[in-house]
mmCIF file of C-alpha atoms in Angstrom:
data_model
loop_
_atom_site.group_PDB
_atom_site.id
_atom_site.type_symbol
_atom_site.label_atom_id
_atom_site.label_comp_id
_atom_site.label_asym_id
_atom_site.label_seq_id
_atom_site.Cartn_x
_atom_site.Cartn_y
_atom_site.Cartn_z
ATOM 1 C CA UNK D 1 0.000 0.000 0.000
ATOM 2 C CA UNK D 2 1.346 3.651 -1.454
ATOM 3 C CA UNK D 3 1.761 6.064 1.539
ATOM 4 C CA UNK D 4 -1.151 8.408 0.099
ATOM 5 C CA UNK D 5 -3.871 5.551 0.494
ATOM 6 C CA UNK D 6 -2.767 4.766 3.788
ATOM 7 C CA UNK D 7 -2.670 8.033 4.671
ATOM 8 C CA UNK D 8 -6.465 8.138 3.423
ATOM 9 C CA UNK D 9 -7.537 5.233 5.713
ATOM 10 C CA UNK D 10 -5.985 6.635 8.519
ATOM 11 C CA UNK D 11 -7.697 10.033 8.076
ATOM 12 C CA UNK D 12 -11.166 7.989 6.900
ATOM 13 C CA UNK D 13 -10.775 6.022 10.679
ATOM 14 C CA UNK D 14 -10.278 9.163 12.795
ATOM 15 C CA UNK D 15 -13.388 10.601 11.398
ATOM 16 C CA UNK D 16 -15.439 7.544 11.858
ATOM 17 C CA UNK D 17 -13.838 7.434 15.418
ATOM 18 C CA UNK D 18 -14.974 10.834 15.939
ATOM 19 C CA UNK D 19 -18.114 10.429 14.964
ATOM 20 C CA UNK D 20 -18.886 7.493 17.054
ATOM 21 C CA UNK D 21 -17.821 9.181 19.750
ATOM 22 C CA UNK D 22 -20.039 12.257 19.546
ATOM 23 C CA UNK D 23 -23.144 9.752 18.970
ATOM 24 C CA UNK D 24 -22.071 8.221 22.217
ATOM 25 C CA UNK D 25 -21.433 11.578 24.040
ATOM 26 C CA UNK D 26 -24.966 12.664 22.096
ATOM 27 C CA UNK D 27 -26.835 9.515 23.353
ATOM 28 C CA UNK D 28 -25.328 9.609 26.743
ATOM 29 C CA UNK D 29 -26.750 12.985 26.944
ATOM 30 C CA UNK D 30 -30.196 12.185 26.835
ATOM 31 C CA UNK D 31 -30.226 9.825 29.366
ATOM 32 C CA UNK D 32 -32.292 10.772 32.271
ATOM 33 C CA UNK D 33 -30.556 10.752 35.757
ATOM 34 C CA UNK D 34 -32.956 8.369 37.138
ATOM 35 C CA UNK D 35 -31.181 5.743 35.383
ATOM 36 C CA UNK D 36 -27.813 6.124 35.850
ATOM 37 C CA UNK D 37 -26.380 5.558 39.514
ATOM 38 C CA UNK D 38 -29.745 7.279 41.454
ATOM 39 C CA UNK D 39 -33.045 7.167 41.518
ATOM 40 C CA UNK D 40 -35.065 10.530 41.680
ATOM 41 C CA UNK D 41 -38.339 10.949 43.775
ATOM 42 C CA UNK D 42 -41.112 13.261 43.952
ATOM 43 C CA UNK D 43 -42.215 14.213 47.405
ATOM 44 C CA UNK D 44 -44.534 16.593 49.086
ATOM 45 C CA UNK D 45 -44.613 17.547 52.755
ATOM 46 C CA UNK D 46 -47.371 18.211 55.480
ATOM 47 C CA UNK D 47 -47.135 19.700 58.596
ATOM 48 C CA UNK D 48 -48.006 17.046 61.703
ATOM 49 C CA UNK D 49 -49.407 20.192 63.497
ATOM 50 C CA UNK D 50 -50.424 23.672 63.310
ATOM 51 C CA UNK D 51 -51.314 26.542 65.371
ATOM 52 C CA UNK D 52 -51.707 29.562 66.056
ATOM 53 C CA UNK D 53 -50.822 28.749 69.437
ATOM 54 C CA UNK D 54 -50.901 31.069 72.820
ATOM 55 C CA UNK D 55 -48.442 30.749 74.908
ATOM 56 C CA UNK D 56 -48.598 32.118 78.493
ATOM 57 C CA UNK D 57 -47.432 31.778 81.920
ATOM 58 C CA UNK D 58 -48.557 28.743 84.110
ATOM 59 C CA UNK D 59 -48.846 27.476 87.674
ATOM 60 C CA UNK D 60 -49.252 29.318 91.144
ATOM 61 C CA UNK D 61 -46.931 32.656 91.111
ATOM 62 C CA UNK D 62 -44.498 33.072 94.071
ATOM 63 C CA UNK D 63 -44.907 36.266 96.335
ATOM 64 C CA UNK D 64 -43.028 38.137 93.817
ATOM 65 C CA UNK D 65 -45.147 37.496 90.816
ATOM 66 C CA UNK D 66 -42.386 34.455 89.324
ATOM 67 C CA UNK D 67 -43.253 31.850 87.599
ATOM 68 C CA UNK D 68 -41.147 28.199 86.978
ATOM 69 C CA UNK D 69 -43.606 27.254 83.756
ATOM 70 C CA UNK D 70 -45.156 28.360 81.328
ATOM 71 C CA UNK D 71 -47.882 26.596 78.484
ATOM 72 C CA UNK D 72 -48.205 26.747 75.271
ATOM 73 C CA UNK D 73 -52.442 26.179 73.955
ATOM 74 C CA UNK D 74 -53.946 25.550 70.584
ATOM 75 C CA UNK D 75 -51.939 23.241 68.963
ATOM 76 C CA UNK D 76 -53.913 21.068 66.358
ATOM 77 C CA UNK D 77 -53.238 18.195 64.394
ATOM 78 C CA UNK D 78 -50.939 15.224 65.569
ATOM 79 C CA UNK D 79 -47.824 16.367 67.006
ATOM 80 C CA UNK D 80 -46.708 14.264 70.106
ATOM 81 C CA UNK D 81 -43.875 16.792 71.104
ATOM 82 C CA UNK D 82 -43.715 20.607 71.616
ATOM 83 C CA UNK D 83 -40.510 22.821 72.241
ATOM 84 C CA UNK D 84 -40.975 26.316 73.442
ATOM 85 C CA UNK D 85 -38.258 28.942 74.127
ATOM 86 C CA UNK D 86 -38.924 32.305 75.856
ATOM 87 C CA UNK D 87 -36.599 34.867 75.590
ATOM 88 C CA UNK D 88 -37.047 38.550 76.776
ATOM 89 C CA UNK D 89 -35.337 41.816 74.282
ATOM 90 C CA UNK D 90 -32.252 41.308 75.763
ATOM 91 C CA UNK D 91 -32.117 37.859 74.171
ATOM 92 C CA UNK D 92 -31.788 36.111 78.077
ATOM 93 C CA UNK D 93 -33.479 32.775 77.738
ATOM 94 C CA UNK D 94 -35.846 32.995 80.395
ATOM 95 C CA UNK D 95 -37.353 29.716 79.767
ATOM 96 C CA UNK D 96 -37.034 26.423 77.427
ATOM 97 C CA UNK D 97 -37.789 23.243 76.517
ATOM 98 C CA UNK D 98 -39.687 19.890 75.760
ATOM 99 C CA UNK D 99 -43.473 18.921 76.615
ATOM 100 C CA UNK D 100 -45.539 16.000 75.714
ATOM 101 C CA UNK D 101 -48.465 17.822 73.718
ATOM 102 C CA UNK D 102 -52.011 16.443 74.820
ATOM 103 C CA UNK D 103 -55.407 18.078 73.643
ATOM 104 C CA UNK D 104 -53.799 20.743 71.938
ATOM 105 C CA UNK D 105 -51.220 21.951 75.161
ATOM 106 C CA UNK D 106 -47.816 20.864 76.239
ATOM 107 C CA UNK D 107 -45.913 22.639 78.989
ATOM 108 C CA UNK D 108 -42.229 23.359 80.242
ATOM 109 C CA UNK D 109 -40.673 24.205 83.148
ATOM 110 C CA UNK D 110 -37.556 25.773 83.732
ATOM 111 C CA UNK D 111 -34.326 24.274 85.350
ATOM 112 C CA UNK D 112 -32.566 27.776 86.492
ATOM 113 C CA UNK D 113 -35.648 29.135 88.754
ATOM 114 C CA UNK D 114 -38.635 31.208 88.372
ATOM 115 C CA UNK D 115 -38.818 34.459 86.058
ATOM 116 C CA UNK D 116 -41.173 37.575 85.556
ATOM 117 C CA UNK D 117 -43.406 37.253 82.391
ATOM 118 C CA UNK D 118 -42.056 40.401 80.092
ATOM 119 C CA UNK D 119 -44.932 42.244 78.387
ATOM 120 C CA UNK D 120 -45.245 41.618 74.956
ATOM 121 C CA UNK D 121 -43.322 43.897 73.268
ATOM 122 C CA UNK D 122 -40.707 42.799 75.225
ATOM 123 C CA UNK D 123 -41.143 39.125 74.645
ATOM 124 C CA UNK D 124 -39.191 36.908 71.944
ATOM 125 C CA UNK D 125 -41.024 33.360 71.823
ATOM 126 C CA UNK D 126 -40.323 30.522 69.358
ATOM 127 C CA UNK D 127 -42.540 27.021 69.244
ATOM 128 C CA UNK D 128 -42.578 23.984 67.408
ATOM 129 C CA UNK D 129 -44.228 21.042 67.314
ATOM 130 C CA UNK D 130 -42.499 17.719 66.456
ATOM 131 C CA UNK D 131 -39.529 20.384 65.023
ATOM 132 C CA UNK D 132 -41.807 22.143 62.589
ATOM 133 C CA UNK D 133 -42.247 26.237 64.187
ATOM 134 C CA UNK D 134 -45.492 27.311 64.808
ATOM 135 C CA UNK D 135 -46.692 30.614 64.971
ATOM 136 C CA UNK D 136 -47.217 31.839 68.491
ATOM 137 C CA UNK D 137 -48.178 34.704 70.516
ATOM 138 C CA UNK D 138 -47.244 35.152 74.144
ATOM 139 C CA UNK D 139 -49.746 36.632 76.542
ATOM 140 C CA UNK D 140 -47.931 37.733 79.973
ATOM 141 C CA UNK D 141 -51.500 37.764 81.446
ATOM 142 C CA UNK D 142 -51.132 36.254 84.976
ATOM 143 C CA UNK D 143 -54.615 34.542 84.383
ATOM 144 C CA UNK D 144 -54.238 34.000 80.691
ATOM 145 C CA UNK D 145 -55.904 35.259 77.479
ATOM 146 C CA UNK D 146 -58.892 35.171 75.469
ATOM 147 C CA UNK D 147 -59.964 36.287 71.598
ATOM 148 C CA UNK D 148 -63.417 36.679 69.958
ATOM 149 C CA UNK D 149 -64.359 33.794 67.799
ATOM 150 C CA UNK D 150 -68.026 33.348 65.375
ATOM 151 C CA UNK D 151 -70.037 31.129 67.582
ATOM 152 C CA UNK D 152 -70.981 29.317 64.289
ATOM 153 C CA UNK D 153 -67.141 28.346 63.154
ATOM 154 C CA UNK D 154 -65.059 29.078 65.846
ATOM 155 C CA UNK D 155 -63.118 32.085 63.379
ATOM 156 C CA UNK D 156 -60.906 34.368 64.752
ATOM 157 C CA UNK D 157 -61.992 38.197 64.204
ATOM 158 C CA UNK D 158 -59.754 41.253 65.587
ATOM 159 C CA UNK D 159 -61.771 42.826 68.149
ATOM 160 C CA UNK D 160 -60.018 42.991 71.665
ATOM 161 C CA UNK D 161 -60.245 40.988 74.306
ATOM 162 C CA UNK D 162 -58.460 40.313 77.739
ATOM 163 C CA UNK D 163 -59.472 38.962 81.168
ATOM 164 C CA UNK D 164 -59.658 41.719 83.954
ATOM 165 C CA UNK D 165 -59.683 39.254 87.161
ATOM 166 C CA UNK D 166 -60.359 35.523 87.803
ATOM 167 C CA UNK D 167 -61.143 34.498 91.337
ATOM 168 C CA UNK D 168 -61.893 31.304 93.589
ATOM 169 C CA UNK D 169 -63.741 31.530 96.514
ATOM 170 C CA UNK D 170 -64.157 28.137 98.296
ATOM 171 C CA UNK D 171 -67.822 26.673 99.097
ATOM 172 C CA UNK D 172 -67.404 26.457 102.478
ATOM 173 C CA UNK D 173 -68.202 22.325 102.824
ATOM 174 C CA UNK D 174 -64.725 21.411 104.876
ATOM 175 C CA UNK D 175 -63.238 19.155 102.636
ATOM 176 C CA UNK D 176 -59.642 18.037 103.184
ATOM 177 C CA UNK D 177 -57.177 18.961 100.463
ATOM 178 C CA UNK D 178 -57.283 16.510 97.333
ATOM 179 C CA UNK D 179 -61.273 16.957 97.349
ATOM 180 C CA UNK D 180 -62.253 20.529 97.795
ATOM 181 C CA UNK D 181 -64.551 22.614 95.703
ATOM 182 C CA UNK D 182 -63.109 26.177 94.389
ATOM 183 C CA UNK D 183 -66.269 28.379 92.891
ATOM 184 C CA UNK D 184 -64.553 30.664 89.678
ATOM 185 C CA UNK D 185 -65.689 33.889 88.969
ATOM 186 C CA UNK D 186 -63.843 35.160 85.435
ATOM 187 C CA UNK D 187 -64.385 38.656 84.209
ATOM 188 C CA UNK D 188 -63.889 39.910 81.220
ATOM 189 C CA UNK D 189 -63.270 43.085 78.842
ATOM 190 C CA UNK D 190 -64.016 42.436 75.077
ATOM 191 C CA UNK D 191 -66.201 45.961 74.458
ATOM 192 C CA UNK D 192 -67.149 45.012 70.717
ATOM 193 C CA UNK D 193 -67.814 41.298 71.342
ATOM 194 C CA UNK D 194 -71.520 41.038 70.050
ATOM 195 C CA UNK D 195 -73.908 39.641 72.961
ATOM 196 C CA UNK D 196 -76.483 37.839 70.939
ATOM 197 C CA UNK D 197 -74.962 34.850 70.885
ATOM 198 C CA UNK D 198 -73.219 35.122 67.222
ATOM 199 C CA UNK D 199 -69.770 35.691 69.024
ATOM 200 C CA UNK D 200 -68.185 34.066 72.299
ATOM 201 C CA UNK D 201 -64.575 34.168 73.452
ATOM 202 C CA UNK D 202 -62.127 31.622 73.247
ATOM 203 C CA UNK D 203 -60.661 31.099 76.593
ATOM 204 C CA UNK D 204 -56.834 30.135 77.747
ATOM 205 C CA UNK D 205 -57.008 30.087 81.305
ATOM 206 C CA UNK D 206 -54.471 29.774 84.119
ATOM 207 C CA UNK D 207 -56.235 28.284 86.917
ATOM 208 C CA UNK D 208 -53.765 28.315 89.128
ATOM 209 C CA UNK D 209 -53.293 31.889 88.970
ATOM 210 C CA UNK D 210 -56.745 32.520 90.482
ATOM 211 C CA UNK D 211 -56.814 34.882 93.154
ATOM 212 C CA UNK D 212 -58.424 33.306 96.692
ATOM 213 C CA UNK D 213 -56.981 30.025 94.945
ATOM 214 C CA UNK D 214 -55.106 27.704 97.685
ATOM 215 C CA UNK D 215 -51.563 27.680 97.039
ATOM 216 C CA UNK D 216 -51.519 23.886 97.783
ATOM 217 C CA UNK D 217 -54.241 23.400 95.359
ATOM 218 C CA UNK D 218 -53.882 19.544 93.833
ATOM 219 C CA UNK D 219 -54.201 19.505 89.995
ATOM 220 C CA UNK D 220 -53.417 15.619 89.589
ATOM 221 C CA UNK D 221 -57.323 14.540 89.253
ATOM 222 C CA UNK D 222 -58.808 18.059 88.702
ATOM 223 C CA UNK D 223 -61.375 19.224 86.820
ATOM 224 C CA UNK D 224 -63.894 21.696 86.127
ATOM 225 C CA UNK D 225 -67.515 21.937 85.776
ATOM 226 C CA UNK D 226 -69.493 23.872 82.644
ATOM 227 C CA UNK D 227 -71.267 26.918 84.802
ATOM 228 C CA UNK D 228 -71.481 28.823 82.102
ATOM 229 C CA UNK D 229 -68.810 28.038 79.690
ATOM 230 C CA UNK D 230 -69.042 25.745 77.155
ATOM 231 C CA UNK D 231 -66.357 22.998 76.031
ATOM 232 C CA UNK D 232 -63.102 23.221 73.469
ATOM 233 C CA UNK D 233 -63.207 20.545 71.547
ATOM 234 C CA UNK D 234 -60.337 18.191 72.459
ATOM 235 C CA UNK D 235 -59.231 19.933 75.866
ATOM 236 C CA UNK D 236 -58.036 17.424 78.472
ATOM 237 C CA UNK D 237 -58.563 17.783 81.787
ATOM 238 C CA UNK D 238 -55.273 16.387 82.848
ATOM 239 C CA UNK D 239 -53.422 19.857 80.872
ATOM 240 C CA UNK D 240 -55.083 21.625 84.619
ATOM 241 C CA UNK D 241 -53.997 24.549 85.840
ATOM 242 C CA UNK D 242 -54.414 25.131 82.004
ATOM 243 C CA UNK D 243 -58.187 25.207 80.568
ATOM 244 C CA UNK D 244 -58.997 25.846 77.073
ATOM 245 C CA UNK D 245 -63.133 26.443 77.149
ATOM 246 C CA UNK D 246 -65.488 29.095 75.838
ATOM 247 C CA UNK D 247 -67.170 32.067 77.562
ATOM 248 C CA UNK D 248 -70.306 33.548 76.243
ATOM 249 C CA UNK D 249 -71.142 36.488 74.203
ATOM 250 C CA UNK D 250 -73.029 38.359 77.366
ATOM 251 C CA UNK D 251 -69.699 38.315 79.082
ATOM 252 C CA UNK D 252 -68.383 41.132 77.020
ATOM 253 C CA UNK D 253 -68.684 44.020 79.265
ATOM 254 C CA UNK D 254 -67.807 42.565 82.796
ATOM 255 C CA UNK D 255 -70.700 40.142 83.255
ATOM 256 C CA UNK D 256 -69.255 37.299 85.816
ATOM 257 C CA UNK D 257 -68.533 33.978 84.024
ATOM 258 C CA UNK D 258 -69.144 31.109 86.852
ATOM 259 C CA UNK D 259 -68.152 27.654 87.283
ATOM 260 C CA UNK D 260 -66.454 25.222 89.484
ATOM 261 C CA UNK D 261 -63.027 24.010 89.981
ATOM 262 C CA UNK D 262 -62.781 20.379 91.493
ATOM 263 C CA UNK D 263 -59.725 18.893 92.537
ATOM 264 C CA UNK D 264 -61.132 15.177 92.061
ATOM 265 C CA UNK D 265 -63.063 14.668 89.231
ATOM 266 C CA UNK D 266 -63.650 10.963 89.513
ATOM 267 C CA UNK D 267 -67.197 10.428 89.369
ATOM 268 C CA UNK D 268 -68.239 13.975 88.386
ATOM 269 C CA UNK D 269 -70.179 14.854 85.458
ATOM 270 C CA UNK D 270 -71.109 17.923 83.684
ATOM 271 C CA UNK D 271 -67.496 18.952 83.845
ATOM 272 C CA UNK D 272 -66.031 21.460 80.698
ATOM 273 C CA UNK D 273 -62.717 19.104 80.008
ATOM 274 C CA UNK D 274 -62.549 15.662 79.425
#
């Protein structure tokens, strides 16, 4: 073979190497990544839980207005764990950490003594539930919070509400402690609350912060009868001091909202938690 036609069929094999090559680089191009070394997946996420939850402070105050816990109310869905974290505007941790969520409300308690509750402006508050955050709004209300809902749907609206006083005054029978009877008497401001019975107020209440209440108070078997409020659906009497409930419309302007705290519920009925 001459030089020139080898020369040809050397030149004639590079191109046809080439060209293979850029098929293969072509082909290899269009193959999906699912099929080569991984496997792709689609998937969606839903949160366990939502809120918007209140969070407030919890248990019987010390002389000095302290508390050691604080609750956080209003969780739905099916979280089993809540974390809360209370910080005031100087960023001090003032209290943190773990609950096991039943009926909607976990609580923590806080390893370095008791604090004041800072206002709200003044309060920096971060929940989740199961890890996911939930929105939250603290309410440094020693006896809690409240908000006007539709009677209908239970929707929030924006007209104000707070709680001016709670107090327990005790029915006189004598019992020993672990079965007495507290009577409540909860007051309320919510001036544009509409008494006709189309609006009520959701109620998160801090029993335990009830003036008149015992300080020895037992809340292991408490409970609480309906007087005049009417149940949340879900709250558990074993979340007492805490009470999640509804107050009527008519209570807008200072009316007294009555019922009965027990502190052993076996065998009673008519009671507001379950």
């Amino acid at each position: 073979m001459t030089r020139r036609p080898r020369f040809r069929l050397i030149a004639a094999l590079t191109v046809l190497v080439l060209g293979l090559l850029g098929v293969a680089e072509a082909s290899a191009s269009k193959i999906p990544l699912s099929s080569v070394g991984a496997v792709w997946h689609s998937a969606t996420f839903s949160r366990p839980c939502a809120g918007p939850v209140l969070v407030t402070p919890m248990g019987n105050p010390n002389g000095a207005g302290k508390y050691s816990q604080a609750a956080v109310t209003g969780l739905s869905g099916s979280c089993s764990t809540g974390y809360l974290e209370l910080r005031d505007n100087y960023g001090t941790t003032l209290i943190s950490g773990t609950g096991t969520i039943s009926g909607g409300v976990f609580s923590v308690s806080t390893s370095s003594g008791q604090y004041t509750p800072p206002s709200t402006a003044n309060a920096r508050i971060f929940v989740s539930g199961n890890t996911w955050p939930i929105k939250a709004t603290w309410m440094p209300s020693i006896y809690g919070g409240c908000v006007v809902v539709v009677a209908a749907t239970g929707a929030t609206t924006t007209k104000p509400c707070s709680i001016t006083s709670l107090t327990a005054v005790s029915n006189g029978d004598g019992a020993g402690r672990g079965y007495r009877t507290d009577h409540m008497y909860l007051v309320l401001s919510a001036p544009t609350m509409v008494t006709d019975g189309t609006e009520k107020a959701y109620l998160v209440l801090n029993l335990g912060a009830a003036s008149g209440l015992p300080n020895n108070w037992q809340w292991g078997n408490a409970g609480v009868t309906t007087g005049n409020l009417t149940p949340y659906p879900g709250d558990r009497c074993s979340a007492l001091p805490m009470l999640q409930a509804y107050a009527p419309g008519w209570a807008a302007n200072g009316a007294q909202v009555y019922f009965d705290a027990l502190e052993n519920r076996t065998g009673a009925s008519g009671l507001v938690c379950s």
